CSV table of C-alpha atoms in Angstrom, one decimal:
chain,number,residue,atom,x,y,z
A,208,MET,CA,51.0,232.8,94.9
A,209,TYR,CA,52.1,232.5,91.3
A,210,ASP,CA,53.9,229.5,89.8
A,211,GLN,CA,53.5,230.3,86.0
A,212,ILE,CA,53.6,233.9,84.7
A,213,LEU,CA,53.1,234.8,81.0
A,214,VAL,CA,54.2,238.0,79.4
A,215,PRO,CA,53.2,238.5,75.8
A,216,THR,CA,55.6,240.7,73.8
A,217,ASP,CA,55.5,242.3,70.4
A,218,GLY,CA,59.1,243.4,70.6
A,219,SER,CA,58.2,247.1,70.9
A,220,GLU,CA,59.6,249.5,73.5
A,221,GLY,CA,56.1,249.8,74.8
A,222,THR,CA,56.0,246.3,76.2
A,223,ARG,CA,59.1,247.0,78.3
A,224,GLY,CA,57.1,247.9,81.4
A,225,ALA,CA,55.1,244.8,81.3
A,226,VAL,CA,58.2,242.7,80.8
A,227,GLU,CA,59.9,244.4,83.8
A,228,HIS,CA,56.8,243.7,86.0
A,229,ALA,CA,56.6,240.1,84.9
A,230,ILE,CA,60.3,239.5,85.6
A,231,ASP,CA,59.9,241.2,89.0
A,232,LEU,CA,57.0,239.0,89.9
A,233,ALA,CA,58.7,235.9,88.7
A,234,THR,CA,61.7,236.6,90.9
A,235,THR,CA,59.5,237.6,93.9
A,236,TYR,CA,57.4,234.4,93.7
A,237,ASP,CA,60.1,232.1,92.3
A,238,ALA,CA,57.8,231.5,89.4
A,239,ALA,CA,58.4,230.2,85.9
A,240,LEU,CA,58.3,233.0,83.3
A,241,HIS,CA,56.7,232.3,79.9
A,242,THR,CA,56.8,234.7,77.0
A,243,ILE,CA,54.9,234.6,73.7
A,244,TYR,CA,55.1,236.5,70.5
A,245,VAL,CA,52.1,236.1,68.2
A,246,ALA,CA,52.6,236.8,64.5
A,247,ASP,CA,49.1,238.1,63.6
A,248,THR,CA,48.5,236.1,60.4
A,249,ASN,CA,44.8,237.0,60.3
A,250,VAL,CA,45.1,240.6,59.1
A,251,GLY,CA,47.0,242.1,56.2
A,252,ILE,CA,49.6,239.4,55.9
A,253,ASP,CA,50.0,237.7,52.5
A,254,SER,CA,51.6,234.4,53.5
A,255,SER,CA,51.9,233.5,49.8
A,256,VAL,CA,54.7,236.1,49.4
A,257,PRO,CA,58.0,234.3,50.0
A,258,GLY,CA,59.7,235.1,53.2
A,259,THR,CA,56.7,236.9,54.9
A,260,LEU,CA,56.2,234.2,57.5
A,261,ASP,CA,60.0,233.8,57.9
A,262,ALA,CA,60.3,237.5,58.6
A,263,LEU,CA,57.5,237.4,61.2
A,264,GLU,CA,59.1,234.3,62.8
A,265,GLU,CA,62.5,236.1,63.0
A,266,ALA,CA,61.0,239.2,64.5
A,267,GLY,CA,59.3,237.0,67.1
A,268,GLU,CA,62.4,235.1,67.9
A,269,ASN,CA,64.3,238.4,68.5
A,270,ALA,CA,61.5,239.7,70.8
A,271,ILE,CA,61.5,236.4,72.7
A,272,ASP,CA,65.3,236.3,73.0
A,273,GLU,CA,65.3,239.9,74.4
A,274,VAL,CA,62.8,238.9,77.2
A,275,ILE,CA,64.7,235.7,78.0
A,276,GLN,CA,68.0,237.6,78.3
A,277,GLN,CA,66.4,240.2,80.6
A,278,ALA,CA,64.9,237.4,82.7
A,279,GLU,CA,68.2,235.5,82.9
A,280,ALA,CA,70.0,238.6,84.0
A,281,ALA,CA,67.5,239.1,86.8
A,282,GLY,CA,68.0,235.6,88.0
A,283,VAL,CA,64.7,234.0,86.9
A,284,ASN,CA,65.3,230.2,86.9
A,285,THR,CA,62.7,228.9,84.5
A,286,ILE,CA,62.0,230.7,81.3
A,287,GLU,CA,60.0,229.5,78.3
A,288,GLY,CA,59.5,231.3,75.0
A,289,VAL,CA,57.4,230.6,72.0
A,290,VAL,CA,56.5,232.2,68.7
A,291,ALA,CA,52.9,231.5,67.6
A,292,GLN,CA,50.7,232.4,64.7
A,293,GLY,CA,47.1,233.5,64.4
A,294,ALA,CA,44.8,235.9,66.2
A,295,PRO,CA,47.0,237.3,69.0
A,296,HIS,CA,44.3,237.3,71.7
A,297,GLN,CA,43.3,233.7,70.9
A,298,ALA,CA,46.9,232.4,70.8
A,299,ILE,CA,47.5,234.0,74.2
A,300,LEU,CA,44.4,232.5,75.7
A,301,ASP,CA,45.2,229.1,74.2
A,302,TYR,CA,48.7,229.3,75.8
A,303,VAL,CA,47.2,230.3,79.1
A,304,ASP,CA,45.0,227.2,79.1
A,305,GLU,CA,47.6,224.8,77.8
A,306,HIS,CA,50.3,225.8,80.3
A,307,ASP,CA,48.2,226.4,83.4
A,308,ILE,CA,49.3,230.1,83.6
A,309,ASP,CA,48.5,231.7,87.0
A,310,LEU,CA,49.0,235.3,85.8
A,311,VAL,CA,49.2,237.2,82.5
A,312,VAL,CA,51.1,240.5,82.5
A,313,MET,CA,50.4,242.7,79.5
A,314,GLY,CA,51.1,246.2,78.3
A,315,THR,CA,48.3,248.5,77.2
A,316,HIS,CA,48.2,251.6,75.1
A,317,GLY,CA,45.6,253.2,77.3
A,318,ARG,CA,43.5,254.2,74.3
A,319,THR,CA,40.1,255.7,75.0
A,320,GLY,CA,37.0,256.7,73.0
A,321,LEU,CA,36.8,256.0,69.3
A,322,ASP,CA,40.4,254.8,68.9
A,323,ARG,CA,39.7,252.0,71.3
A,324,TYR,CA,36.6,250.9,69.5
A,325,LEU,CA,38.0,251.1,66.0
A,326,LEU,CA,41.4,249.6,66.7
A,327,GLY,CA,40.3,247.0,69.2
A,328,SER,CA,42.7,245.8,71.8
A,329,VAL,CA,44.5,242.4,72.3
A,330,THR,CA,44.9,243.2,76.0
A,331,GLU,CA,41.3,244.1,76.4
A,332,LYS,CA,40.2,240.8,74.7
A,333,VAL,CA,42.5,238.8,76.9
A,334,VAL,CA,41.3,240.6,80.1
A,335,ARG,CA,37.7,239.9,79.2
A,336,LEU,CA,38.2,236.2,78.1
A,337,SER,CA,41.0,234.9,80.3
A,338,ASP,CA,40.4,232.5,83.1
A,339,ALA,CA,43.7,233.6,84.7
A,340,PRO,CA,44.1,237.0,86.3
A,341,VAL,CA,45.6,239.7,83.9
A,342,LEU,CA,47.8,242.5,85.2
A,343,THR,CA,47.8,245.4,82.8
A,344,VAL,CA,50.7,247.8,82.7
A,345,ARG,CA,50.1,251.0,80.9
A,346,MET,CA,53.0,252.0,78.6
A,347,PRO,CA,54.5,255.4,79.0
A,348,ALA,CA,52.7,258.2,77.0
A,349,GLU,CA,55.7,258.7,74.6
A,350,SER,CA,55.8,255.0,73.7
A,351,ALA,CA,52.1,255.0,73.0
A,352,ASP,CA,52.4,258.0,70.8
A,353,GLU,CA,55.3,256.5,68.8
A,354,SER,CA,53.4,253.2,68.2
A,355,SER,CA,50.2,254.9,66.9
């Protein structure tokens, strides 16, 4: 059913549920697992400050490595990871198109009301704009509270 599964990660505890679902689906369907970390260089990042992009790249590599280690431990055969830059939702959508992704598995904070409209949501944008199906996994309430 699925040959190529993508799980975006930001390295937070809150994405753990989405990563676990993606790994489970990859093993169930013998699918390749892709993971992406997007350094959001479009908001509040001063790339002229030395080391800023390097720090973002390093955080991304660490997040990707963690997903890869989990997937390998679960017996996933094919795993690809990438660190990208730009608007997170657009980088994810571009990756979906470029790699013929069959399913995207993403965490969501489950925000409602004014918070959702003010903060926006990478997951919501991907759900609305992706040609591939998107499975959303709501993060536990305590993780959502910590990341706010």
